[in-house]
Amino acid sequence: AAFLYLVFVFLVLGVTGMATTPNALEGYTQHVSTIIRSVAACFGFIAVFTSYISLGLTLRQSVQFEFHLRKTLAIGITTLVTLALFLLGIQNFLSVIGITGAVLLGTEGMLVLGAAAVCARARGAKHSRSVTVVLIVLLALGLVYEVLHSID
């Protein structure tokens, strides 16, 4: 998935350079043939889709494990974010991807930090609670910033 994503990025940047548009393909399609456009669209779709699936699965597993939820409930929680954004009227693809990524990655990061802190305490290892709190606050602020930035 990472390789396909890199190929997609280099294709778009190689063709459009500094004139790359916010959604990447809009400016790209003006410079290439229909066949290349279709191939690039496939690469873009695969890159976004595989990233969304892998992040969603990881978050689902974390939510299921950390909160001791049933698998179906954990799946519901992790998939409702995107659906809720769409139903709330945010239909700009980049905004939905930005918000979803911020929520998924921000939440995942906070869960990992919290789990690491619990494990460290359980083992009796030295652990800086203040560093964990600062990192969680930074992740939360980044999450809020991206959500507010993407809604504008």
PDB file of C-alpha atoms in Angstrom:
ATOM      1  CA  ALA A   1       0.000   0.000   0.000  1.00  0.00           C
ATOM      2  CA  ALA A   2       2.805   2.415   0.841  1.00  0.00           C
ATOM      3  CA  PHE A   3       4.494   1.691  -2.489  1.00  0.00           C
ATOM      4  CA  LEU A   4       1.274   2.412  -4.409  1.00  0.00           C
ATOM      5  CA  TYR A   5       0.814   5.613  -2.454  1.00  0.00           C
ATOM      6  CA  LEU A   6       4.352   6.747  -3.269  1.00  0.00           C
ATOM      7  CA  VAL A   7       3.867   5.929  -6.960  1.00  0.00           C
ATOM      8  CA  PHE A   8       0.671   7.986  -6.952  1.00  0.00           C
ATOM      9  CA  VAL A   9       2.371  10.923  -5.224  1.00  0.00           C
ATOM     10  CA  PHE A  10       5.349  10.908  -7.591  1.00  0.00           C
ATOM     11  CA  LEU A  11       3.077  10.630 -10.637  1.00  0.00           C
ATOM     12  CA  VAL A  12       1.025  13.638  -9.600  1.00  0.00           C
ATOM     13  CA  LEU A  13       3.968  15.767  -8.472  1.00  0.00           C
ATOM     14  CA  GLY A  14       6.022  14.783 -11.503  1.00  0.00           C
ATOM     15  CA  VAL A  15       3.341  15.982 -13.886  1.00  0.00           C
ATOM     16  CA  THR A  16       1.909  19.019 -12.103  1.00  0.00           C
ATOM     17  CA  GLY A  17       4.798  20.112  -9.870  1.00  0.00           C
ATOM     18  CA  MET A  18       4.043  23.355  -8.041  1.00  0.00           C
ATOM     19  CA  ALA A  19       0.662  23.567  -9.782  1.00  0.00           C
ATOM     20  CA  THR A  20      -0.658  20.549  -7.858  1.00  0.00           C
ATOM     21  CA  THR A  21      -4.269  21.173  -6.833  1.00  0.00           C
ATOM     22  CA  PRO A  22      -5.651  20.390  -3.365  1.00  0.00           C
ATOM     23  CA  ASN A  23      -7.321  17.196  -4.559  1.00  0.00           C
ATOM     24  CA  ALA A  24      -4.283  16.248  -6.686  1.00  0.00           C
ATOM     25  CA  LEU A  25      -6.198  14.741  -9.599  1.00  0.00           C
ATOM     26  CA  GLU A  26      -8.012  17.876 -10.717  1.00  0.00           C
ATOM     27  CA  GLY A  27      -4.859  19.592 -11.943  1.00  0.00           C
ATOM     28  CA  TYR A  28      -3.304  16.318 -13.028  1.00  0.00           C
ATOM     29  CA  THR A  29      -6.130  15.419 -15.399  1.00  0.00           C
ATOM     30  CA  GLN A  30      -5.536  18.568 -17.443  1.00  0.00           C
ATOM     31  CA  HIS A  31      -2.039  17.376 -18.432  1.00  0.00           C
ATOM     32  CA  VAL A  32      -2.447  13.685 -19.271  1.00  0.00           C
ATOM     33  CA  SER A  33      -4.382  11.317 -21.516  1.00  0.00           C
ATOM     34  CA  THR A  34      -7.533   9.482 -20.495  1.00  0.00           C
ATOM     35  CA  ILE A  35      -5.684   6.185 -20.025  1.00  0.00           C
ATOM     36  CA  ILE A  36      -3.071   7.703 -17.712  1.00  0.00           C
ATOM     37  CA  ARG A  37      -5.838   9.556 -15.882  1.00  0.00           C
ATOM     38  CA  SER A  38      -7.636   6.263 -15.263  1.00  0.00           C
ATOM     39  CA  VAL A  39      -4.470   4.527 -14.030  1.00  0.00           C
ATOM     40  CA  ALA A  40      -3.706   7.435 -11.684  1.00  0.00           C
ATOM     41  CA  ALA A  41      -7.260   7.416 -10.381  1.00  0.00           C
ATOM     42  CA  CYS A  42      -6.920   3.697  -9.630  1.00  0.00           C
ATOM     43  CA  PHE A  43      -3.622   4.266  -7.790  1.00  0.00           C
ATOM     44  CA  GLY A  44      -5.183   7.111  -5.809  1.00  0.00           C
ATOM     45  CA  PHE A  45      -8.261   5.092  -4.923  1.00  0.00           C
ATOM     46  CA  ILE A  46      -6.201   2.069  -3.860  1.00  0.00           C
ATOM     47  CA  ALA A  47      -3.858   4.245  -1.776  1.00  0.00           C
ATOM     48  CA  VAL A  48      -6.685   5.963   0.079  1.00  0.00           C
ATOM     49  CA  PHE A  49      -8.805   2.836   0.437  1.00  0.00           C
ATOM     50  CA  THR A  50      -6.014   0.620   1.779  1.00  0.00           C
ATOM     51  CA  SER A  51      -4.903   3.310   4.225  1.00  0.00           C
ATOM     52  CA  TYR A  52      -8.466   3.750   5.457  1.00  0.00           C
ATOM     53  CA  ILE A  53      -8.973  -0.001   5.839  1.00  0.00           C
ATOM     54  CA  SER A  54      -5.680  -0.615   7.653  1.00  0.00           C
ATOM     55  CA  LEU A  55      -6.181   2.327  10.008  1.00  0.00           C
ATOM     56  CA  GLY A  56      -9.795   1.332  10.597  1.00  0.00           C
ATOM     57  CA  LEU A  57      -8.834  -2.249  11.428  1.00  0.00           C
ATOM     58  CA  THR A  58      -6.091  -1.118  13.775  1.00  0.00           C
ATOM     59  CA  LEU A  59      -8.411   1.314  15.525  1.00  0.00           C
ATOM     60  CA  ARG A  60     -11.179  -1.309  15.711  1.00  0.00           C
ATOM     61  CA  GLN A  61      -8.782  -3.741  17.369  1.00  0.00           C
ATOM     62  CA  SER A  62      -7.584  -1.081  19.810  1.00  0.00           C
ATOM     63  CA  VAL A  63     -11.113   0.005  20.706  1.00  0.00           C
ATOM     64  CA  GLN A  64     -12.225  -3.603  21.067  1.00  0.00           C
ATOM     65  CA  PHE A  65      -9.267  -4.530  23.276  1.00  0.00           C
ATOM     66  CA  GLU A  66      -8.937  -1.357  25.351  1.00  0.00           C
ATOM     67  CA  PHE A  67     -12.632  -0.888  26.084  1.00  0.00           C
ATOM     68  CA  HIS A  68     -13.528  -4.591  26.145  1.00  0.00           C
ATOM     69  CA  LEU A  69     -16.200  -4.176  23.481  1.00  0.00           C
ATOM     70  CA  ARG A  70     -17.736  -6.751  21.194  1.00  0.00           C
ATOM     71  CA  LYS A  71     -16.265  -6.859  17.705  1.00  0.00           C
ATOM     72  CA  THR A  72     -19.476  -5.633  16.050  1.00  0.00           C
ATOM     73  CA  LEU A  73     -19.720  -2.617  18.356  1.00  0.00           C
ATOM     74  CA  ALA A  74     -16.047  -1.762  17.786  1.00  0.00           C
ATOM     75  CA  ILE A  75     -16.596  -1.987  14.003  1.00  0.00           C
ATOM     76  CA  GLY A  76     -19.621   0.284  14.328  1.00  0.00           C
ATOM     77  CA  ILE A  77     -17.703   2.895  16.279  1.00  0.00           C
ATOM     78  CA  THR A  78     -14.776   2.969  13.863  1.00  0.00           C
ATOM     79  CA  THR A  79     -16.902   3.160  10.721  1.00  0.00           C
ATOM     80  CA  LEU A  80     -19.483   5.642  11.949  1.00  0.00           C
ATOM     81  CA  VAL A  81     -17.024   8.545  11.877  1.00  0.00           C
ATOM     82  CA  THR A  82     -16.945   8.762   8.087  1.00  0.00           C
ATOM     83  CA  LEU A  83     -20.654   8.085   7.700  1.00  0.00           C
ATOM     84  CA  ALA A  84     -21.512  10.715  10.315  1.00  0.00           C
ATOM     85  CA  LEU A  85     -19.364  13.303   8.522  1.00  0.00           C
ATOM     86  CA  PHE A  86     -21.133  12.605   5.253  1.00  0.00           C
ATOM     87  CA  LEU A  87     -24.567  12.782   6.874  1.00  0.00           C
ATOM     88  CA  LEU A  88     -23.619  16.045   8.589  1.00  0.00           C
ATOM     89  CA  GLY A  89     -23.108  17.543   5.137  1.00  0.00           C
ATOM     90  CA  ILE A  90     -19.329  17.456   4.839  1.00  0.00           C
ATOM     91  CA  GLN A  91     -19.128  16.179   1.303  1.00  0.00           C
ATOM     92  CA  ASN A  92     -15.735  17.548   0.329  1.00  0.00           C
ATOM     93  CA  PHE A  93     -13.600  14.431  -0.069  1.00  0.00           C
ATOM     94  CA  LEU A  94     -10.425  16.015   1.284  1.00  0.00           C
ATOM     95  CA  SER A  95     -12.232  17.326   4.343  1.00  0.00           C
ATOM     96  CA  VAL A  96     -13.709  13.911   5.095  1.00  0.00           C
ATOM     97  CA  ILE A  97     -10.310  12.240   4.662  1.00  0.00           C
ATOM     98  CA  GLY A  98      -8.626  14.894   6.823  1.00  0.00           C
ATOM     99  CA  ILE A  99     -11.155  14.642   9.623  1.00  0.00           C
ATOM    100  CA  THR A 100     -11.275  10.850   9.487  1.00  0.00           C
ATOM    101  CA  GLY A 101      -7.490  10.611   9.539  1.00  0.00           C
ATOM    102  CA  ALA A 102      -7.236  13.046  12.431  1.00  0.00           C
ATOM    103  CA  VAL A 103      -9.868  11.210  14.452  1.00  0.00           C
ATOM    104  CA  LEU A 104      -8.513   7.729  13.677  1.00  0.00           C
ATOM    105  CA  LEU A 105      -4.823   8.522  14.113  1.00  0.00           C
ATOM    106  CA  GLY A 106      -5.329  10.914  17.019  1.00  0.00           C
ATOM    107  CA  THR A 107      -7.483   8.417  18.876  1.00  0.00           C
ATOM    108  CA  GLU A 108      -5.093   5.580  18.085  1.00  0.00           C
ATOM    109  CA  GLY A 109      -2.142   7.599  19.365  1.00  0.00           C
ATOM    110  CA  MET A 110      -3.923   8.486  22.583  1.00  0.00           C
ATOM    111  CA  LEU A 111      -4.922   4.851  23.137  1.00  0.00           C
ATOM    112  CA  VAL A 112      -1.355   3.652  22.558  1.00  0.00           C
ATOM    113  CA  LEU A 113       0.048   6.248  24.949  1.00  0.00           C
ATOM    114  CA  GLY A 114      -2.528   5.336  27.581  1.00  0.00           C
ATOM    115  CA  ALA A 115      -1.844   1.615  27.171  1.00  0.00           C
ATOM    116  CA  ALA A 116       1.911   2.183  27.402  1.00  0.00           C
ATOM    117  CA  ALA A 117       1.435   4.152  30.620  1.00  0.00           C
ATOM    118  CA  VAL A 118      -0.708   1.404  32.153  1.00  0.00           C
ATOM    119  CA  CYS A 119       1.835  -1.269  31.160  1.00  0.00           C
ATOM    120  CA  ALA A 120       4.728   0.743  32.565  1.00  0.00           C
ATOM    121  CA  ARG A 121       2.958   1.212  35.886  1.00  0.00           C
ATOM    122  CA  ALA A 122       1.984  -2.465  36.060  1.00  0.00           C
ATOM    123  CA  ARG A 123       5.614  -3.518  35.544  1.00  0.00           C
ATOM    124  CA  GLY A 124       6.849  -0.974  38.047  1.00  0.00           C
ATOM    125  CA  ALA A 125       8.946   0.726  35.382  1.00  0.00           C
ATOM    126  CA  LYS A 126       9.855   4.375  35.630  1.00  0.00           C
ATOM    127  CA  HIS A 127       7.380   6.287  33.593  1.00  0.00           C
ATOM    128  CA  SER A 128       6.915  10.005  33.140  1.00  0.00           C
ATOM    129  CA  ARG A 129       3.239  10.724  33.564  1.00  0.00           C
ATOM    130  CA  SER A 130       3.757  14.365  32.590  1.00  0.00           C
ATOM    131  CA  VAL A 131       5.311  13.406  29.225  1.00  0.00           C
ATOM    132  CA  THR A 132       2.369  11.102  28.495  1.00  0.00           C
ATOM    133  CA  VAL A 133      -0.119  13.820  29.412  1.00  0.00           C
ATOM    134  CA  VAL A 134       1.672  16.400  27.234  1.00  0.00           C
ATOM    135  CA  LEU A 135       1.718  14.014  24.267  1.00  0.00           C
ATOM    136  CA  ILE A 136      -1.959  13.143  24.677  1.00  0.00           C
ATOM    137  CA  VAL A 137      -2.851  16.854  24.911  1.00  0.00           C
ATOM    138  CA  LEU A 138      -0.819  17.560  21.753  1.00  0.00           C
ATOM    139  CA  LEU A 139      -2.590  14.761  19.900  1.00  0.00           C
ATOM    140  CA  ALA A 140      -5.965  16.044  21.086  1.00  0.00           C
ATOM    141  CA  LEU A 141      -5.108  19.597  20.013  1.00  0.00           C
ATOM    142  CA  GLY A 142      -3.961  18.347  16.601  1.00  0.00           C
ATOM    143  CA  LEU A 143      -7.176  16.375  16.244  1.00  0.00           C
ATOM    144  CA  VAL A 144      -9.314  19.400  17.115  1.00  0.00           C
ATOM    145  CA  TYR A 145      -7.274  21.657  14.832  1.00  0.00           C
ATOM    146  CA  GLU A 146      -7.659  19.345  11.839  1.00  0.00           C
ATOM    147  CA  VAL A 147     -11.382  18.922  12.414  1.00  0.00           C
ATOM    148  CA  LEU A 148     -11.932  22.697  12.675  1.00  0.00           C
ATOM    149  CA  HIS A 149      -9.586  23.393   9.719  1.00  0.00           C
ATOM    150  CA  SER A 150     -11.313  20.808   7.516  1.00  0.00           C
ATOM    151  CA  ILE A 151     -14.812  22.085   8.260  1.00  0.00           C
ATOM    152  CA  ASP A 152     -14.003  25.619   7.036  1.00  0.00           C
TER     153      ASP A 152
END
